[in-house]
Short mmCIF file of N, CA and C in Angstrom, two decimals:
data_model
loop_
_atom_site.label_atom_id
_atom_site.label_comp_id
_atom_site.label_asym_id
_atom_site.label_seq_id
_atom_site.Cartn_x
_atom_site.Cartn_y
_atom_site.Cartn_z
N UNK L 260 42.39 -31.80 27.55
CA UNK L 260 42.26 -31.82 29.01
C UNK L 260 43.04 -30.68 29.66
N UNK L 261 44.07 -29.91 28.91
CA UNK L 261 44.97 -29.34 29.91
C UNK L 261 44.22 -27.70 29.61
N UNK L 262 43.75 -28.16 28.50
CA UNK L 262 42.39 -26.35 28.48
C UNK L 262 42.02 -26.33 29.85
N UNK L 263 41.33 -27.94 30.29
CA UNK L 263 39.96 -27.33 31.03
C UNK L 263 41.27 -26.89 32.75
N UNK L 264 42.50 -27.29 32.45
CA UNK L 264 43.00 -27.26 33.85
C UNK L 264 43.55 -26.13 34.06
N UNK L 265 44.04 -25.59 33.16
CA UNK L 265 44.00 -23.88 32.78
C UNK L 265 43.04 -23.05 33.24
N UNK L 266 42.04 -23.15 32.34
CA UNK L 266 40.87 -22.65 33.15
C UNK L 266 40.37 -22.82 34.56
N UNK L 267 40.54 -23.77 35.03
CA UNK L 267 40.40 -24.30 36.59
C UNK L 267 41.22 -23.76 36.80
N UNK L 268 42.59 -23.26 37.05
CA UNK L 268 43.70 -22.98 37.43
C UNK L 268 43.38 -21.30 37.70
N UNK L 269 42.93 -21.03 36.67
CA UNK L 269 43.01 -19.38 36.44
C UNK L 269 41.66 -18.56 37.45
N UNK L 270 40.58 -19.72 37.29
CA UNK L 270 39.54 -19.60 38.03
C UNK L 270 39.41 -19.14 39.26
N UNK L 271 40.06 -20.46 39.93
CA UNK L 271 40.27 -20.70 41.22
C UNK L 271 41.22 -19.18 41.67
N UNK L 272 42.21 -18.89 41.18
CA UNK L 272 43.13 -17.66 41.34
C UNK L 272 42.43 -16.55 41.39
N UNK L 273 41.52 -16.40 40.03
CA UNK L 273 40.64 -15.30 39.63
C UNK L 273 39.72 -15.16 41.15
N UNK L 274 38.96 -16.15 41.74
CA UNK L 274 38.11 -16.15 42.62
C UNK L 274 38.60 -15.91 43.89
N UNK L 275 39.72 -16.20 44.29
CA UNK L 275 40.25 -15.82 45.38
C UNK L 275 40.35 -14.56 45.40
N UNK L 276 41.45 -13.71 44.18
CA UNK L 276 41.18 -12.79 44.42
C UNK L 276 40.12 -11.81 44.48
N UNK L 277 39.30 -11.95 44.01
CA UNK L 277 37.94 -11.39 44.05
C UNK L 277 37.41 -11.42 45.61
N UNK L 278 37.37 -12.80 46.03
CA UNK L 278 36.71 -12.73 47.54
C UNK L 278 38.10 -11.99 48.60
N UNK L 279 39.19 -11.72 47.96
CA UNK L 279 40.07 -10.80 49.06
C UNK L 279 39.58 -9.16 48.60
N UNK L 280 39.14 -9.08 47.70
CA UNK L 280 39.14 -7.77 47.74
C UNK L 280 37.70 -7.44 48.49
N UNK L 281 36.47 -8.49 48.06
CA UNK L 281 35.42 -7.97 48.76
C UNK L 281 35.62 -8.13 50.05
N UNK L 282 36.94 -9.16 50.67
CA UNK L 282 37.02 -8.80 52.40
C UNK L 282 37.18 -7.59 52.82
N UNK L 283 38.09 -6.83 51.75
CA UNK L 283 39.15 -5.92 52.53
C UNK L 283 37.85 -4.82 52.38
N UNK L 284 37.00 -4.51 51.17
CA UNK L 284 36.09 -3.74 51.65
C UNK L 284 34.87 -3.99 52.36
N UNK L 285 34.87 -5.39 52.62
CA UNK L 285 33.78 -5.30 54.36
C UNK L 285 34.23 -4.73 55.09
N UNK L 286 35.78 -4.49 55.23
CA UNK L 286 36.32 -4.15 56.72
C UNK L 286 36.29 -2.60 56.64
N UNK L 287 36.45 -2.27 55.36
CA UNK L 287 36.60 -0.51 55.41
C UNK L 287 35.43 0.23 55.28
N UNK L 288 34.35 -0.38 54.37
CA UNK L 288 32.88 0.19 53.66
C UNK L 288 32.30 -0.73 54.05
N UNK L 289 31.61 -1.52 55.19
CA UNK L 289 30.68 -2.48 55.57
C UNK L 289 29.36 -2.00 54.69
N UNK L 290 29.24 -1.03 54.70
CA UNK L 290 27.74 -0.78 54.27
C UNK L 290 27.39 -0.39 52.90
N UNK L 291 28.80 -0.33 51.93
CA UNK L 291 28.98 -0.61 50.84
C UNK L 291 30.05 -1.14 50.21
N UNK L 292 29.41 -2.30 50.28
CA UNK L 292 30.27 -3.96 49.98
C UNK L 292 29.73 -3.63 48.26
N UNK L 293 29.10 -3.69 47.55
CA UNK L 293 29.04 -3.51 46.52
C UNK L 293 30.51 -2.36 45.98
N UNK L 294 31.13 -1.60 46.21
CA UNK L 294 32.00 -1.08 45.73
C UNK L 294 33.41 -2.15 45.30
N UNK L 295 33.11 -3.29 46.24
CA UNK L 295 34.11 -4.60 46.10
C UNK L 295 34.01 -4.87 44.43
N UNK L 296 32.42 -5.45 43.98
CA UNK L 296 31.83 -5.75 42.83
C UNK L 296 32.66 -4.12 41.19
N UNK L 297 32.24 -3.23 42.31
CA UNK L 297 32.43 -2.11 40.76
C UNK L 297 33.88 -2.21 40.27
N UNK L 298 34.89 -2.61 41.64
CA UNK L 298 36.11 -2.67 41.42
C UNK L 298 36.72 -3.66 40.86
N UNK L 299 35.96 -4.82 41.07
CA UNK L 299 36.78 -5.77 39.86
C UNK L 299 36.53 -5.96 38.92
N UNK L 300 35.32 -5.24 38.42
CA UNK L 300 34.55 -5.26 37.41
C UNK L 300 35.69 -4.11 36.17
N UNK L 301 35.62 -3.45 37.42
CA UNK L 301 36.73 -2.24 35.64
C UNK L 301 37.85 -2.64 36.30
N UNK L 302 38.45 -3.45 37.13
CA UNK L 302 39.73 -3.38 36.58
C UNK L 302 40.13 -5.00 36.13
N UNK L 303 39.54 -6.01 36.21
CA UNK L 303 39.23 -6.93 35.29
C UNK L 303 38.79 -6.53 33.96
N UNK L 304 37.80 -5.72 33.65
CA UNK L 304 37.78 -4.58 32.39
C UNK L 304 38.79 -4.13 31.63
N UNK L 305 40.12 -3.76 32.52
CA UNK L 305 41.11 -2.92 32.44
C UNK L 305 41.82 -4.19 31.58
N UNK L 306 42.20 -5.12 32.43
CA UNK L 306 43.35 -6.36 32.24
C UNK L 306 42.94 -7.13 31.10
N UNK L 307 41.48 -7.48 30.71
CA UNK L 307 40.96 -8.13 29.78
C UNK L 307 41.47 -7.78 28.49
N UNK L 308 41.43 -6.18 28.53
CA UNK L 308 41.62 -5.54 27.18
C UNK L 308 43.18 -5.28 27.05
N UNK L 309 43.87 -5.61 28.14
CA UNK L 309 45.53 -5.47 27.71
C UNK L 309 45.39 -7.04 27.48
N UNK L 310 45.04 -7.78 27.87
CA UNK L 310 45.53 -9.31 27.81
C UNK L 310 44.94 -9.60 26.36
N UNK L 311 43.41 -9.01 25.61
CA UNK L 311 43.26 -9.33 24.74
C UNK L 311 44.23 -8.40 23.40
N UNK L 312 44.49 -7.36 23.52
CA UNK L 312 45.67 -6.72 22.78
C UNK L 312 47.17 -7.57 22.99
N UNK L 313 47.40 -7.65 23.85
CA UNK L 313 48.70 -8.34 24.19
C UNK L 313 48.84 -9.49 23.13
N UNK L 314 47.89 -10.36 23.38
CA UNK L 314 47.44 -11.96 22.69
C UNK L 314 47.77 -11.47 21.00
N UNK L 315 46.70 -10.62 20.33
CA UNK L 315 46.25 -10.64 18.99
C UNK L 315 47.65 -9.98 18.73
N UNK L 316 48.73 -9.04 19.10
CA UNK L 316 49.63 -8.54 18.69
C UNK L 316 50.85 -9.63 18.93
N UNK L 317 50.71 -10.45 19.79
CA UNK L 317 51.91 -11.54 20.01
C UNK L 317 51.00 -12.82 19.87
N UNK L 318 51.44 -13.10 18.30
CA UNK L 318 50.79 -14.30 17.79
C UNK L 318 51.88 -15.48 18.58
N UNK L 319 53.10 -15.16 18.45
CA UNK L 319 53.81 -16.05 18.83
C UNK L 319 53.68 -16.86 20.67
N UNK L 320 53.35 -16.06 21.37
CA UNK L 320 52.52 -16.49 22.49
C UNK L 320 51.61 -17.72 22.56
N UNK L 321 51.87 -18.87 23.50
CA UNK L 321 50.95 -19.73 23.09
C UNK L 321 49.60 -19.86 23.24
N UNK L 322 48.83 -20.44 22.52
CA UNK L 322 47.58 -20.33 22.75
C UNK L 322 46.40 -20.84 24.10
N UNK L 323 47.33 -21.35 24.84
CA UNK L 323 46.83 -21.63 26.07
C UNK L 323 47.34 -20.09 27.03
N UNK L 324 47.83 -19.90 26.79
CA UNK L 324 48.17 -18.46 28.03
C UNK L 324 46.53 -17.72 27.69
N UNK L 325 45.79 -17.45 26.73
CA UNK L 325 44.31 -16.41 26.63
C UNK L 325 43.30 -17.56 27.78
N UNK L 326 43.44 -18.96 28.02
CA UNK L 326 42.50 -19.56 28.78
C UNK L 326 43.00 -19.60 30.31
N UNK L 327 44.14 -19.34 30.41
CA UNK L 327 44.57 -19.27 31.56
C UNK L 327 44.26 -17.87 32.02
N UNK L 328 44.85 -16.72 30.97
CA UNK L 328 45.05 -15.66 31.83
C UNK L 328 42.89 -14.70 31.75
N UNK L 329 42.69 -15.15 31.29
CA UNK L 329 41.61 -14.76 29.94
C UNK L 329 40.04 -15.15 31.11
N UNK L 330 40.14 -16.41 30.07
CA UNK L 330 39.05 -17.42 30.79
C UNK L 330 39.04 -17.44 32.43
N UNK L 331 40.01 -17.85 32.79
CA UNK L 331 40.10 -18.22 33.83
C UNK L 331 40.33 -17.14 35.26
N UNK L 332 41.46 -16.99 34.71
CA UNK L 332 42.18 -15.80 35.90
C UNK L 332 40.46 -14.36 35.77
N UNK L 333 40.71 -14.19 34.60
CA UNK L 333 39.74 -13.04 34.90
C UNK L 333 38.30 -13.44 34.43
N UNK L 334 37.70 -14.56 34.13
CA UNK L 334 36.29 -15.05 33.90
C UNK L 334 36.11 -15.24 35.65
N UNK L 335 36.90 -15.75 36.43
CA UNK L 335 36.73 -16.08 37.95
C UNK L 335 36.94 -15.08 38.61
N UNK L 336 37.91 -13.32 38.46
CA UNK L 336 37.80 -12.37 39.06
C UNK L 336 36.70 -11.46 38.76
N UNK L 337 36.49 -11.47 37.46
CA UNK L 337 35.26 -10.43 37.45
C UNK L 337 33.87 -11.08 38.07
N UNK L 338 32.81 -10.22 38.37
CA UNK L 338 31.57 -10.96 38.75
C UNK L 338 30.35 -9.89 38.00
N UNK L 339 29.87 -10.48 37.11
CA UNK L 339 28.43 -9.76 36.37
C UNK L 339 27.34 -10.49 37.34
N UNK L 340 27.80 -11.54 37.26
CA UNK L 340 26.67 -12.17 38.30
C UNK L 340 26.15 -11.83 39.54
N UNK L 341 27.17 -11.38 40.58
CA UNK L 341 26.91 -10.32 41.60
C UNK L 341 26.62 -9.53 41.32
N UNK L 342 27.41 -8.23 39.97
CA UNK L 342 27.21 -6.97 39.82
C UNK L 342 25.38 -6.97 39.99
N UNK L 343 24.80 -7.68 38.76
CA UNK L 343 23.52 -7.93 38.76
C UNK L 343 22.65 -7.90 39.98
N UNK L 344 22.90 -8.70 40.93
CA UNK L 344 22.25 -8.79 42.43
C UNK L 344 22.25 -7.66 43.24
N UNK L 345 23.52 -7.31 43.36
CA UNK L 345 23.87 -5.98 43.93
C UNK L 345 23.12 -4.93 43.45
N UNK L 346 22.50 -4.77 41.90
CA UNK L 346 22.03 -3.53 41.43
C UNK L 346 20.28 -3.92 42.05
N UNK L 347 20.17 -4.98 41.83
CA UNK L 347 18.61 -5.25 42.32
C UNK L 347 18.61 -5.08 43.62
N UNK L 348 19.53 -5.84 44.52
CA UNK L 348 19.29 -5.25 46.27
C UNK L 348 19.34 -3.73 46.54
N UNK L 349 19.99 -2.75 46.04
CA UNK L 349 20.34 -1.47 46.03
C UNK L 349 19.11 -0.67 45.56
N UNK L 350 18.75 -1.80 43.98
CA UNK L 350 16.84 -0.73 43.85
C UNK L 350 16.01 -1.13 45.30
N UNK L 351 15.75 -2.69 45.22
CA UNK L 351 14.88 -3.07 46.49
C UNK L 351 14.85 -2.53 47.68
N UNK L 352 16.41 -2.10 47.44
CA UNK L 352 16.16 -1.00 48.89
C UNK L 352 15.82 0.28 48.96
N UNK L 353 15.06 0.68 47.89
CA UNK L 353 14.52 2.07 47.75
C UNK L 353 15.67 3.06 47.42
N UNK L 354 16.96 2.32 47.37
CA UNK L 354 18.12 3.61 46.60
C UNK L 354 18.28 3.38 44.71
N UNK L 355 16.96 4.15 44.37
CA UNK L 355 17.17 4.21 43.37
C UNK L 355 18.08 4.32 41.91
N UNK L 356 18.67 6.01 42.49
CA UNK L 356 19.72 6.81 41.83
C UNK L 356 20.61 6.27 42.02
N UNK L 357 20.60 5.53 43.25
CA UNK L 357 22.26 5.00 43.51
C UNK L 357 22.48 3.60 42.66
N UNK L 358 21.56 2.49 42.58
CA UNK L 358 21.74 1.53 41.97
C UNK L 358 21.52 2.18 40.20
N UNK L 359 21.26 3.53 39.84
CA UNK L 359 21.21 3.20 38.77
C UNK L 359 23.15 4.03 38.54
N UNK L 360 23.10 5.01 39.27
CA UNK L 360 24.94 5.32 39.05
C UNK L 360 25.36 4.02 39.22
N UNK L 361 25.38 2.81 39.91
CA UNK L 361 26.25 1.62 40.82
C UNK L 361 26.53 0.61 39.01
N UNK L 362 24.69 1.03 38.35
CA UNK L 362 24.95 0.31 36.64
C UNK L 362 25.84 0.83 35.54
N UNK L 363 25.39 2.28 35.85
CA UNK L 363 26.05 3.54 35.33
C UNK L 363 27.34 3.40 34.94
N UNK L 364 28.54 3.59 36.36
CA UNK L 364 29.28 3.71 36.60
C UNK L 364 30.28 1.62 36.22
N UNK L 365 29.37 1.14 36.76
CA UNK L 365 30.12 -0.46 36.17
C UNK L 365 30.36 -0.32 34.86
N UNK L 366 29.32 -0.43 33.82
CA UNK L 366 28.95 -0.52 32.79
C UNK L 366 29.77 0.18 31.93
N UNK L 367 29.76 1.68 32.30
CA UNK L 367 30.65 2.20 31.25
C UNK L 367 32.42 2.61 31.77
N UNK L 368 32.20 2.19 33.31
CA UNK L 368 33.81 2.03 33.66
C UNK L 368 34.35 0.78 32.93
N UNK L 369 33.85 -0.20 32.87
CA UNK L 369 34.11 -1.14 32.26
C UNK L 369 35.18 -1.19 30.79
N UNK L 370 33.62 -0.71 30.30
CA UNK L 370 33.71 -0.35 29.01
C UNK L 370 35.29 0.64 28.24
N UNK L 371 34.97 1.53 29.30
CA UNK L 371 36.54 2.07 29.17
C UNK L 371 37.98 1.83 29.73
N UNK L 372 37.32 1.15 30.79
CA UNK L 372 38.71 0.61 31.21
C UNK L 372 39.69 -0.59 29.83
N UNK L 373 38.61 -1.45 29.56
CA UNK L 373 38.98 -2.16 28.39
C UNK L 373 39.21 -1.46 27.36
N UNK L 374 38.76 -0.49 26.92
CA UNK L 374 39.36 0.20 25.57
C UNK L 374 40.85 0.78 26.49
N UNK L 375 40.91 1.30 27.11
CA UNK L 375 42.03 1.50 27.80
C UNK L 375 43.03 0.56 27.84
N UNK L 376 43.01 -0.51 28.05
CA UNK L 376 43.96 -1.70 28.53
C UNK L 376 44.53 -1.74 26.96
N UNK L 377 43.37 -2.08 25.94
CA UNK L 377 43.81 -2.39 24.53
C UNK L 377 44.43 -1.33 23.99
N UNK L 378 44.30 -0.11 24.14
CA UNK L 378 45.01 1.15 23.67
C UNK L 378 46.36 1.02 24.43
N UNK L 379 46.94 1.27 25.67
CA UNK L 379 48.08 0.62 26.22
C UNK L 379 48.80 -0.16 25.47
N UNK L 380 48.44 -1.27 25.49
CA UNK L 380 49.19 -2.35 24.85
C UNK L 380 49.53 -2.23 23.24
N UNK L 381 48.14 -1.21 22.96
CA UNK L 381 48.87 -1.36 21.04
C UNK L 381 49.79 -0.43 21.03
N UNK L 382 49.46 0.97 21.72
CA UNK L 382 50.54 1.93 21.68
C UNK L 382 52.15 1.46 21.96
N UNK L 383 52.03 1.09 23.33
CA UNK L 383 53.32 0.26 23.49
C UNK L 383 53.64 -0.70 22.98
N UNK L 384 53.67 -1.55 22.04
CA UNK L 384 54.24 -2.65 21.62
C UNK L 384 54.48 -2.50 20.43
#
């Protein structure tokens, strides 16, 4: 039971922050609110891959901190599920090039941000 409250725990955190960051860029980029989405996407990217280096190099760490910080905190900050919507409203709206950089640019920021996070953490530790 205390998995699933972890995960609820981390969720709920994860999701908040997510909906503060897409506030703060309604207020600055109204007309590209999708930049909210690219940004938590690599840097949830970023944190995933130090938190999953962190974990596998500190066995001694308990095994509930990866569902808290892991599952939860960043399964509830990142959003593929929006990213997804966002890339289809962006084609539908006849901005082609842009929704395909908006995949482009998620996809393989992502990608490196997490090899990044895990390189960090092995180097340093």
């Amino acid at each position: 039971m205390i998995n699933f409250l972890l995960v609820a725990l981390g969720g709920a955190v994860g999701s908040v922050l997510r909906y503060s960051v897409g506030f703060a860029v309604a207020h600055i980029w109204p007309q590209h609110l999708y930049i909210a989405t690219v940004f938590v996407n690599i840097v949830g990217s970023f944190f995933i891959g130090c938190a999953f280096s962190w974990f596998l190099l500190r066995p001694d760490i308990s095994a509930l901190s990866p569902l808290l910080l892991m599952t939860g905190l960043l399964g509830g900050f990142t959003t593929f599920s929006t990213f997804s919507l966002d890339a289809l409203r962006i084609f539908n709206e006849g901005q082609h090039m842009q929704a395909l950089l908006y995949v482009g640019v998620s996809l393989l920021g992502g990608l490196l941000a997490a090899w990044l996070g895990m390189a960090l953490i092995k180097f340093t530790l």
